[in-house]
mmCIF file with all atom_site columns, N, CA and C in Angstrom:
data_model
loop_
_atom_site.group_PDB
_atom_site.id
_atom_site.type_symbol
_atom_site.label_atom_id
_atom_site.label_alt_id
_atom_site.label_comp_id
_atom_site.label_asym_id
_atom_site.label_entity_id
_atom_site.label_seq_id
_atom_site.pdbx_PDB_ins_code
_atom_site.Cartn_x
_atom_site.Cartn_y
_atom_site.Cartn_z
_atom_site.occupancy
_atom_site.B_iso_or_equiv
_atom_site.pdbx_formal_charge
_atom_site.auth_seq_id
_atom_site.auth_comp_id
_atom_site.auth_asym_id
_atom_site.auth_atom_id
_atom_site.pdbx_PDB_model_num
ATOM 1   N N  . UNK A 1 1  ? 6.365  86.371  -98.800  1.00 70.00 ? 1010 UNK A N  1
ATOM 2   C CA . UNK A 1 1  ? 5.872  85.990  -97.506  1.00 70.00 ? 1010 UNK A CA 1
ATOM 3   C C  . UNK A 1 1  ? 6.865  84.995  -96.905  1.00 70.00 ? 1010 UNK A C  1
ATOM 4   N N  . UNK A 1 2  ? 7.369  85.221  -95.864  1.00 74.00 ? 1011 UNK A N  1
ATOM 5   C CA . UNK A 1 2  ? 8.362  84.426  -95.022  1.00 74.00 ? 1011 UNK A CA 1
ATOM 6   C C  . UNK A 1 2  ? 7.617  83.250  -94.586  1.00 74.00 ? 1011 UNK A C  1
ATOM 7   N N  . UNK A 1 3  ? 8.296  82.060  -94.083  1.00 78.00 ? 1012 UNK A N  1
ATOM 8   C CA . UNK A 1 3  ? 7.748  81.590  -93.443  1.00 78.00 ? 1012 UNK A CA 1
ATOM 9   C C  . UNK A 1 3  ? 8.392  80.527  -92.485  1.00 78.00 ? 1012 UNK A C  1
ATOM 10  N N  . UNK A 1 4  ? 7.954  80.329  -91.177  1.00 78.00 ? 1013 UNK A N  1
ATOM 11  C CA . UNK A 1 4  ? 9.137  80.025  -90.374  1.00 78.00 ? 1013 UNK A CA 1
ATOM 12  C C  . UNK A 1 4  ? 8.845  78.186  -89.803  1.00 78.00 ? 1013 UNK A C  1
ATOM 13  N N  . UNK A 1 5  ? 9.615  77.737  -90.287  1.00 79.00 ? 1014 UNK A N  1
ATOM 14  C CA . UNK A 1 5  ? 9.718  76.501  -89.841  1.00 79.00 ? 1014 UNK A CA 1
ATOM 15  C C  . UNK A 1 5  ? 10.504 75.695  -89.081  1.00 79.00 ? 1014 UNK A C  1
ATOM 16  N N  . UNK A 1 6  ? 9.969  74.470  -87.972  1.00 79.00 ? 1015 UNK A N  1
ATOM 17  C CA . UNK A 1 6  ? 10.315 74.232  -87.281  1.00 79.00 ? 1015 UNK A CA 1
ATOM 18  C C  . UNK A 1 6  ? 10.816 72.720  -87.556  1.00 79.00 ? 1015 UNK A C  1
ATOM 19  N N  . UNK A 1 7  ? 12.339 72.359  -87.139  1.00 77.00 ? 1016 UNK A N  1
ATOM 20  C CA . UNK A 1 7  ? 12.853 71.126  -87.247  1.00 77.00 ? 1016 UNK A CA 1
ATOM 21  C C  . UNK A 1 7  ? 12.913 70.063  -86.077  1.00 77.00 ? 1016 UNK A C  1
ATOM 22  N N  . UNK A 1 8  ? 13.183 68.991  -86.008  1.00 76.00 ? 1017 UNK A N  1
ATOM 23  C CA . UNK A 1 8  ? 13.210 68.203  -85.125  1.00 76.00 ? 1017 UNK A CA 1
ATOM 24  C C  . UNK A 1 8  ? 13.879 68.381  -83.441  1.00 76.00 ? 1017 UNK A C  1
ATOM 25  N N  . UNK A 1 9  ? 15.104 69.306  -83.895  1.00 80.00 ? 1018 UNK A N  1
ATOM 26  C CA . UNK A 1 9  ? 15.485 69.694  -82.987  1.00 80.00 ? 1018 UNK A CA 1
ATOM 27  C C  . UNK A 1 9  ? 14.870 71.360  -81.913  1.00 80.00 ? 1018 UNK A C  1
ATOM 28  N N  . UNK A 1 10 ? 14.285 71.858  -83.225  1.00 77.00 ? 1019 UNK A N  1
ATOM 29  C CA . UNK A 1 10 ? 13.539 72.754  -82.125  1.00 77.00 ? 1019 UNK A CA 1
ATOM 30  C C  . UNK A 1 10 ? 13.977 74.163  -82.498  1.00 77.00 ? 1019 UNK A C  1
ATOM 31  N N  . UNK A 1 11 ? 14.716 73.500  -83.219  1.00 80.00 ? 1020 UNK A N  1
ATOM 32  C CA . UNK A 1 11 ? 15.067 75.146  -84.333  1.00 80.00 ? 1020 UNK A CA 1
ATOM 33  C C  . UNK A 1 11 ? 14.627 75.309  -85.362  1.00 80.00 ? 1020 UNK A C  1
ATOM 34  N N  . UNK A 1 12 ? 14.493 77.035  -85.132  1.00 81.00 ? 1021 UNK A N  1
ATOM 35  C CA . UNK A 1 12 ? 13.515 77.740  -86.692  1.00 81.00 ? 1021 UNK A CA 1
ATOM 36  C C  . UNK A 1 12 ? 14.334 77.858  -87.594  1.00 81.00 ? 1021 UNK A C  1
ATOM 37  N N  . UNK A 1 13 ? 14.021 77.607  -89.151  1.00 82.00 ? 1022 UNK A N  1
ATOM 38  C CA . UNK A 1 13 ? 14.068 78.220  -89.847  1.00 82.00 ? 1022 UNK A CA 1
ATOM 39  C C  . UNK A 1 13 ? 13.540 79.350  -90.498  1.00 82.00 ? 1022 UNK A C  1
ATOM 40  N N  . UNK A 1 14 ? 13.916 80.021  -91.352  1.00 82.00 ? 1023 UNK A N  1
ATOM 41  C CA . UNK A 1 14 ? 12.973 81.058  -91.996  1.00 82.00 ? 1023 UNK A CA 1
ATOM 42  C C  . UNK A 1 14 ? 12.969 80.886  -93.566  1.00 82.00 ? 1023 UNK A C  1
ATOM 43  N N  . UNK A 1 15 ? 11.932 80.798  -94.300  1.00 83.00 ? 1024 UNK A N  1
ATOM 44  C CA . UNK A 1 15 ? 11.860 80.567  -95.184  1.00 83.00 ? 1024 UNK A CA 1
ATOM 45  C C  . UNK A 1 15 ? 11.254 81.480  -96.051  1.00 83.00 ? 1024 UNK A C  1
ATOM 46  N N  . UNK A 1 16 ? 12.104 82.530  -96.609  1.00 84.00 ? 1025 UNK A N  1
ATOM 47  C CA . UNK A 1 16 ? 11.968 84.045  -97.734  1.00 84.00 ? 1025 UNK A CA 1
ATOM 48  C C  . UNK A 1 16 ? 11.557 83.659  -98.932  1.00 84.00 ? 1025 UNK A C  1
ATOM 49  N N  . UNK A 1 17 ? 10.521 84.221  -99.488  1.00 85.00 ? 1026 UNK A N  1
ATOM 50  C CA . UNK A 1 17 ? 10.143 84.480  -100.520 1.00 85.00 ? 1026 UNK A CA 1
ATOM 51  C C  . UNK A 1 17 ? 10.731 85.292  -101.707 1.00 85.00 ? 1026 UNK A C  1
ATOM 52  N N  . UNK A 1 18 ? 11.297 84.746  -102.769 1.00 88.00 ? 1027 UNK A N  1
ATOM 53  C CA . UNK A 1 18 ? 12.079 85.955  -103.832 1.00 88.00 ? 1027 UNK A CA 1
ATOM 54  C C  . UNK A 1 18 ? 11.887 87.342  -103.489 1.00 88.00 ? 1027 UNK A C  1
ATOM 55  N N  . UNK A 1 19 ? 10.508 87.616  -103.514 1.00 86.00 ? 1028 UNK A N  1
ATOM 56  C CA . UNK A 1 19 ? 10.041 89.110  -103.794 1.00 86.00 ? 1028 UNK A CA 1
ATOM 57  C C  . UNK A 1 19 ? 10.453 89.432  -101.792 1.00 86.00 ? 1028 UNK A C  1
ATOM 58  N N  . UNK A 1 20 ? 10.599 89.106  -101.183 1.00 84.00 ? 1029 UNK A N  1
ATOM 59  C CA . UNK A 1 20 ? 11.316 89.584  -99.879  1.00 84.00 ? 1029 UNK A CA 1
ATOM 60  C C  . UNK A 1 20 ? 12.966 89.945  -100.258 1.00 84.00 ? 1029 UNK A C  1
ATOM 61  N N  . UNK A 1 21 ? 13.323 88.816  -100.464 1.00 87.00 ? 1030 UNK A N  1
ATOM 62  C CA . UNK A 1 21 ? 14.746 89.084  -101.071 1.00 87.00 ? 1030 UNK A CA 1
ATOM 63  C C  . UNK A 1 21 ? 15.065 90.577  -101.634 1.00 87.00 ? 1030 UNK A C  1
ATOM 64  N N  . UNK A 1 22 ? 14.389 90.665  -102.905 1.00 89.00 ? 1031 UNK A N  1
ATOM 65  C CA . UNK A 1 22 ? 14.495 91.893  -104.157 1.00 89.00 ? 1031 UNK A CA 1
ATOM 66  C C  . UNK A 1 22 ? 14.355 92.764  -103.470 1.00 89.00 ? 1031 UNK A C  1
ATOM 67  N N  . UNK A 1 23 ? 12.837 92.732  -102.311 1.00 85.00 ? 1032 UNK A N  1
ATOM 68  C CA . UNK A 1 23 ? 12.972 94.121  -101.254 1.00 85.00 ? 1032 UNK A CA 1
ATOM 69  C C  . UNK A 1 23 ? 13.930 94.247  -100.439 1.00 85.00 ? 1032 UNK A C  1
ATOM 70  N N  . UNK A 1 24 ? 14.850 93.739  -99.524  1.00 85.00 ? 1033 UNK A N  1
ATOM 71  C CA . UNK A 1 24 ? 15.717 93.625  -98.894  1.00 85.00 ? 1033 UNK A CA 1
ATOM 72  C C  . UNK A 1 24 ? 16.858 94.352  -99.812  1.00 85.00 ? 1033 UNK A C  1
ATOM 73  N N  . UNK A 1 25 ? 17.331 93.278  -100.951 1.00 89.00 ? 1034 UNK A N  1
ATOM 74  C CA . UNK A 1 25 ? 18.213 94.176  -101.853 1.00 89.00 ? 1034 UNK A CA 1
ATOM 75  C C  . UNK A 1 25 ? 18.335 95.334  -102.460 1.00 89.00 ? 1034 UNK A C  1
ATOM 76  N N  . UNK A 1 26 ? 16.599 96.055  -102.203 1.00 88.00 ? 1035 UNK A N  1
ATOM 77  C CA . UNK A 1 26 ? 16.321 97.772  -103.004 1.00 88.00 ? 1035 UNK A CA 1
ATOM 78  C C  . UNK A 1 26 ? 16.634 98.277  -102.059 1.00 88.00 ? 1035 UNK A C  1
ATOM 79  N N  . UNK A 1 27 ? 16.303 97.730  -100.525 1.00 84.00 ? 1036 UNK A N  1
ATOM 80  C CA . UNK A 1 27 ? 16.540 98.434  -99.467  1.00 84.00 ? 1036 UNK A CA 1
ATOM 81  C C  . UNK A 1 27 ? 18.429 98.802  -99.107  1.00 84.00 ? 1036 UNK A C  1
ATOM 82  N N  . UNK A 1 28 ? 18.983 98.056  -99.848  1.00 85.00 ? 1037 UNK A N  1
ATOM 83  C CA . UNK A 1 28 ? 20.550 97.924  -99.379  1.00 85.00 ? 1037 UNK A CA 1
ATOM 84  C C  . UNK A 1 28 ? 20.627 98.782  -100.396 1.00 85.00 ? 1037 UNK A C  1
ATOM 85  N N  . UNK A 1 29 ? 20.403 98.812  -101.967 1.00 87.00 ? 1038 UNK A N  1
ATOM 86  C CA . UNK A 1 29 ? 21.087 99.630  -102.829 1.00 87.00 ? 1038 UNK A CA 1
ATOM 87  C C  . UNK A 1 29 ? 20.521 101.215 -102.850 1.00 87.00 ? 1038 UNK A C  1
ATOM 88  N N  . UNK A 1 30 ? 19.161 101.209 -101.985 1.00 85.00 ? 1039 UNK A N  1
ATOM 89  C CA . UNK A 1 30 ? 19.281 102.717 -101.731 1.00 85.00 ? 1039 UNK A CA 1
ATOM 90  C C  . UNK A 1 30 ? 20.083 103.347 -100.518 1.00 85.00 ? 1039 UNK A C  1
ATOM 91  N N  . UNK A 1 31 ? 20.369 102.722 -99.828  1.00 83.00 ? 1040 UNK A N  1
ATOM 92  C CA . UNK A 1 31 ? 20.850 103.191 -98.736  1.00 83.00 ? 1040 UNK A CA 1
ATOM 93  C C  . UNK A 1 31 ? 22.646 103.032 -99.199  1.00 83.00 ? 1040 UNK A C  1
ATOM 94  N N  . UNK A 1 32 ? 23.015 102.187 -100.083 1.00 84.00 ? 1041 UNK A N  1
ATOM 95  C CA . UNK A 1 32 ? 24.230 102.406 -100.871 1.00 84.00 ? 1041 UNK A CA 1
ATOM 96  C C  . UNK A 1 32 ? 24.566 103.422 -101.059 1.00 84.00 ? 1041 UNK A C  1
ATOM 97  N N  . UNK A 1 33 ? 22.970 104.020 -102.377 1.00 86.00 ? 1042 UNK A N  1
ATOM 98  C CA . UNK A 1 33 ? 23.152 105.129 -103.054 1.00 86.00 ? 1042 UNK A CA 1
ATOM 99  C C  . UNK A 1 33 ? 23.752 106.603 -102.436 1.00 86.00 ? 1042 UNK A C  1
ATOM 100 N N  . UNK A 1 34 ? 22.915 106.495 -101.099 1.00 82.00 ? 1043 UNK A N  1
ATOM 101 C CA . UNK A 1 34 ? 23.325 107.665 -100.771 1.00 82.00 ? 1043 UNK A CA 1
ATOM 102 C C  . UNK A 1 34 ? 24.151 107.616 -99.577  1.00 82.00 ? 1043 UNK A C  1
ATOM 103 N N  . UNK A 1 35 ? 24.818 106.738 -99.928  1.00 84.00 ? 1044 UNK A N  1
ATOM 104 C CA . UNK A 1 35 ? 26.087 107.209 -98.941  1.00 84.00 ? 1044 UNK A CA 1
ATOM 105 C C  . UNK A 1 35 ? 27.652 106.901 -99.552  1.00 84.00 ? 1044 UNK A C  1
ATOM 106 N N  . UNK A 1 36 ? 28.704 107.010 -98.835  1.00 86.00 ? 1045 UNK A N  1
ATOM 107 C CA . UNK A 1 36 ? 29.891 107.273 -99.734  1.00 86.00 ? 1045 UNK A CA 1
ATOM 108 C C  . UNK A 1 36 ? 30.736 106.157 -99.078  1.00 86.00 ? 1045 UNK A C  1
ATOM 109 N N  . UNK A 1 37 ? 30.376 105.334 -97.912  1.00 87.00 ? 1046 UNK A N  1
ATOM 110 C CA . UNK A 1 37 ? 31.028 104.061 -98.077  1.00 87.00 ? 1046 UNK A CA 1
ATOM 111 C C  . UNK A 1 37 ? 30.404 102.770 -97.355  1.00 87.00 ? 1046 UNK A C  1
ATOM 112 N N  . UNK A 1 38 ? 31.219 101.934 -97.080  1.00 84.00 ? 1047 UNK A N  1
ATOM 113 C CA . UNK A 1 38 ? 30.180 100.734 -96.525  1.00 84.00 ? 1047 UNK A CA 1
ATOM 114 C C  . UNK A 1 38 ? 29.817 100.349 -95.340  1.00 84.00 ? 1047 UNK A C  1
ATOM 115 N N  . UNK A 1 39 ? 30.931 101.088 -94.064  1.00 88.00 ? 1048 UNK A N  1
ATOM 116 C CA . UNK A 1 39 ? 30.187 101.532 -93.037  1.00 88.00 ? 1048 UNK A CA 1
ATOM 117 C C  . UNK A 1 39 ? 29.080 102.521 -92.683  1.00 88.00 ? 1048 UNK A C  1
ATOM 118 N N  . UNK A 1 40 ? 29.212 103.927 -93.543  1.00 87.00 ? 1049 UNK A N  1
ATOM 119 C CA . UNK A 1 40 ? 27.866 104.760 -93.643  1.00 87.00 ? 1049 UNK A CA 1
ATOM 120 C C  . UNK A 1 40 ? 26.999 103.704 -94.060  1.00 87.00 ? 1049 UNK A C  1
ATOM 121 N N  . UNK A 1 41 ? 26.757 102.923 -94.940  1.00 84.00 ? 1050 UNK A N  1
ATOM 122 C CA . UNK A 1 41 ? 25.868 102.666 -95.416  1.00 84.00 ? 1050 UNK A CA 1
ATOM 123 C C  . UNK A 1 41 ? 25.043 101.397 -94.457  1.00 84.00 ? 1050 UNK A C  1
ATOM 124 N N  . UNK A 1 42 ? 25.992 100.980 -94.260  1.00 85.00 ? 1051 UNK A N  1
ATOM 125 C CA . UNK A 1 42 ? 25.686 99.926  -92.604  1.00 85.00 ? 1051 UNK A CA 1
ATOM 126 C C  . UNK A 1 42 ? 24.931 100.784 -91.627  1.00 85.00 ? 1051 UNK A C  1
ATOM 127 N N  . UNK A 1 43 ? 25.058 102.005 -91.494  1.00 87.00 ? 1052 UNK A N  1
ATOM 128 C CA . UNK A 1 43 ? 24.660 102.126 -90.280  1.00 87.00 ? 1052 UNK A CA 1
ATOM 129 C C  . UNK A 1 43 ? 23.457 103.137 -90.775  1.00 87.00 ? 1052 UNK A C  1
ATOM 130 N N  . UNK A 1 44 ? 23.312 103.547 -91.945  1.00 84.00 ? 1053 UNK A N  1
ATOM 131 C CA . UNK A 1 44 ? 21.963 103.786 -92.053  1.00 84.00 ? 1053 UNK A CA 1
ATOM 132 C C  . UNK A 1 44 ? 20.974 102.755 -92.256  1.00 84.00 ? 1053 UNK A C  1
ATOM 133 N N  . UNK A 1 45 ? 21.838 101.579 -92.625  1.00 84.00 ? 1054 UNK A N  1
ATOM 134 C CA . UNK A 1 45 ? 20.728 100.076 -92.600  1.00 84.00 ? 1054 UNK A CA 1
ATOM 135 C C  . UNK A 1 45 ? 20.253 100.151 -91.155  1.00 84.00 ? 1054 UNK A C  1
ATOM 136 N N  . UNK A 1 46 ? 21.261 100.066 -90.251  1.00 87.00 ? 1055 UNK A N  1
ATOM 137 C CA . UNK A 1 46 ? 21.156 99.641  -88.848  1.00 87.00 ? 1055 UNK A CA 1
ATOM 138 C C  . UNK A 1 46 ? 19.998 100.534 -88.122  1.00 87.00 ? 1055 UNK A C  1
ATOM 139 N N  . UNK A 1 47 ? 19.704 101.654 -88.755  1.00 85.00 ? 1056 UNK A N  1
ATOM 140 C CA . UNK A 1 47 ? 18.922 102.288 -87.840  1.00 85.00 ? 1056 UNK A CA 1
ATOM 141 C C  . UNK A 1 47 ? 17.356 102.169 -88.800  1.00 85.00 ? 1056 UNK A C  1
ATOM 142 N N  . UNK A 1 48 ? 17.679 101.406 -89.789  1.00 82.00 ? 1057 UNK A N  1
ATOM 143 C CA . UNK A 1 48 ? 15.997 101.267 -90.287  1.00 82.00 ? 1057 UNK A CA 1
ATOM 144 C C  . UNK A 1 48 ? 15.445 100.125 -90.080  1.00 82.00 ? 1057 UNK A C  1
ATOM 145 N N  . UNK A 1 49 ? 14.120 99.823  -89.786  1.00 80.00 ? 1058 UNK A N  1
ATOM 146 C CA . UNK A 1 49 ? 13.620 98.261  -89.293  1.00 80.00 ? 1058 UNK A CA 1
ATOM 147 C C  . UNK A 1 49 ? 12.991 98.063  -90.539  1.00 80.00 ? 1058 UNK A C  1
ATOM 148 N N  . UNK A 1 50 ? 13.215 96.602  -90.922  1.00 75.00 ? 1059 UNK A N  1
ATOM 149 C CA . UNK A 1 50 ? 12.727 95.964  -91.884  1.00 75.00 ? 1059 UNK A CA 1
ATOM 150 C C  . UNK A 1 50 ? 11.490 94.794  -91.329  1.00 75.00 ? 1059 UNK A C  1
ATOM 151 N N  . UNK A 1 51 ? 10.558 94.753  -91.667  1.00 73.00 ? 1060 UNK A N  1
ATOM 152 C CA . UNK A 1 51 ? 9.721  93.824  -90.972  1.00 73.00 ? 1060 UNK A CA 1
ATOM 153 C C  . UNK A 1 51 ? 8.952  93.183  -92.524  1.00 73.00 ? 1060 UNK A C  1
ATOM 154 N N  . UNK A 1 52 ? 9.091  91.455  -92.572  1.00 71.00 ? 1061 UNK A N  1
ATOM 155 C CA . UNK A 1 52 ? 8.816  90.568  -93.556  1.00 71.00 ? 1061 UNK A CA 1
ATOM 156 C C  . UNK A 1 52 ? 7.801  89.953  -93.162  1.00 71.00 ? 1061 UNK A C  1
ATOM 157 N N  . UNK A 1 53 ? 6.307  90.327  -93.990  1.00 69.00 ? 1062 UNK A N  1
ATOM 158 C CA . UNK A 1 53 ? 5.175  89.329  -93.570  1.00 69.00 ? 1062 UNK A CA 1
ATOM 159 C C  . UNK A 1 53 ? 5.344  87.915  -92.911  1.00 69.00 ? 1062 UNK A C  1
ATOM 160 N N  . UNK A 1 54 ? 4.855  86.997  -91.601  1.00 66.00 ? 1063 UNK A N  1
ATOM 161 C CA . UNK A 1 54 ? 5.058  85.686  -91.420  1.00 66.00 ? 1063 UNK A CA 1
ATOM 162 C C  . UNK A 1 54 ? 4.380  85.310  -91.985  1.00 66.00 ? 1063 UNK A C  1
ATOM 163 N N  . UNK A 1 55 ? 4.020  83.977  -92.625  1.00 64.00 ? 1064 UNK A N  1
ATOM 164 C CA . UNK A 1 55 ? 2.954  83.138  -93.260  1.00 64.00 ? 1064 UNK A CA 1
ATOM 165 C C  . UNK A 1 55 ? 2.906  82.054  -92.076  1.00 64.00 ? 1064 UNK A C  1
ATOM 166 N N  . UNK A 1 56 ? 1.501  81.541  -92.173  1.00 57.00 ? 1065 UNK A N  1
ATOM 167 C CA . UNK A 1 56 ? 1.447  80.694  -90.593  1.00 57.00 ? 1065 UNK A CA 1
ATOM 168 C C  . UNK A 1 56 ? 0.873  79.228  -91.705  1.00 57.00 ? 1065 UNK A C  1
ATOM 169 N N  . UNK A 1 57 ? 1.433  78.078  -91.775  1.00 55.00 ? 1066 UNK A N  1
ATOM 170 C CA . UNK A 1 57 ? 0.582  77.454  -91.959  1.00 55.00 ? 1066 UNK A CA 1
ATOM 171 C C  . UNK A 1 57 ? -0.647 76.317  -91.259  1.00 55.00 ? 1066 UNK A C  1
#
């Protein structure tokens, strides 16, 4: 669960949870897998949306 925090100046941070991470990284090494270099593989990232629970506190 992400969660986004705010500093003095008025800027967010975002604050990822491991298990966001690990998904993010399955998401890169399948889209690795099936492709044959690192721009293909960029741009099948680029066209998939990733969306990370917010946590509100």
């Amino acid at each position: 669960m992400a969660k986004i925090l705010e500093n003095l100046n008025g800027r967010r941070l975002i604050q990822v949870s491991t298990d966001d991470i690990i998904a993010l990284v399955r998401e890169y090494q399948t889209a690795r897998c099936c492709s044959d270099s690192y721009e293909e593989a960029r741009n099948l990232l680029d066209k998939k949306i990733v969306y990370i629970p917010e946590d509100f506190d």
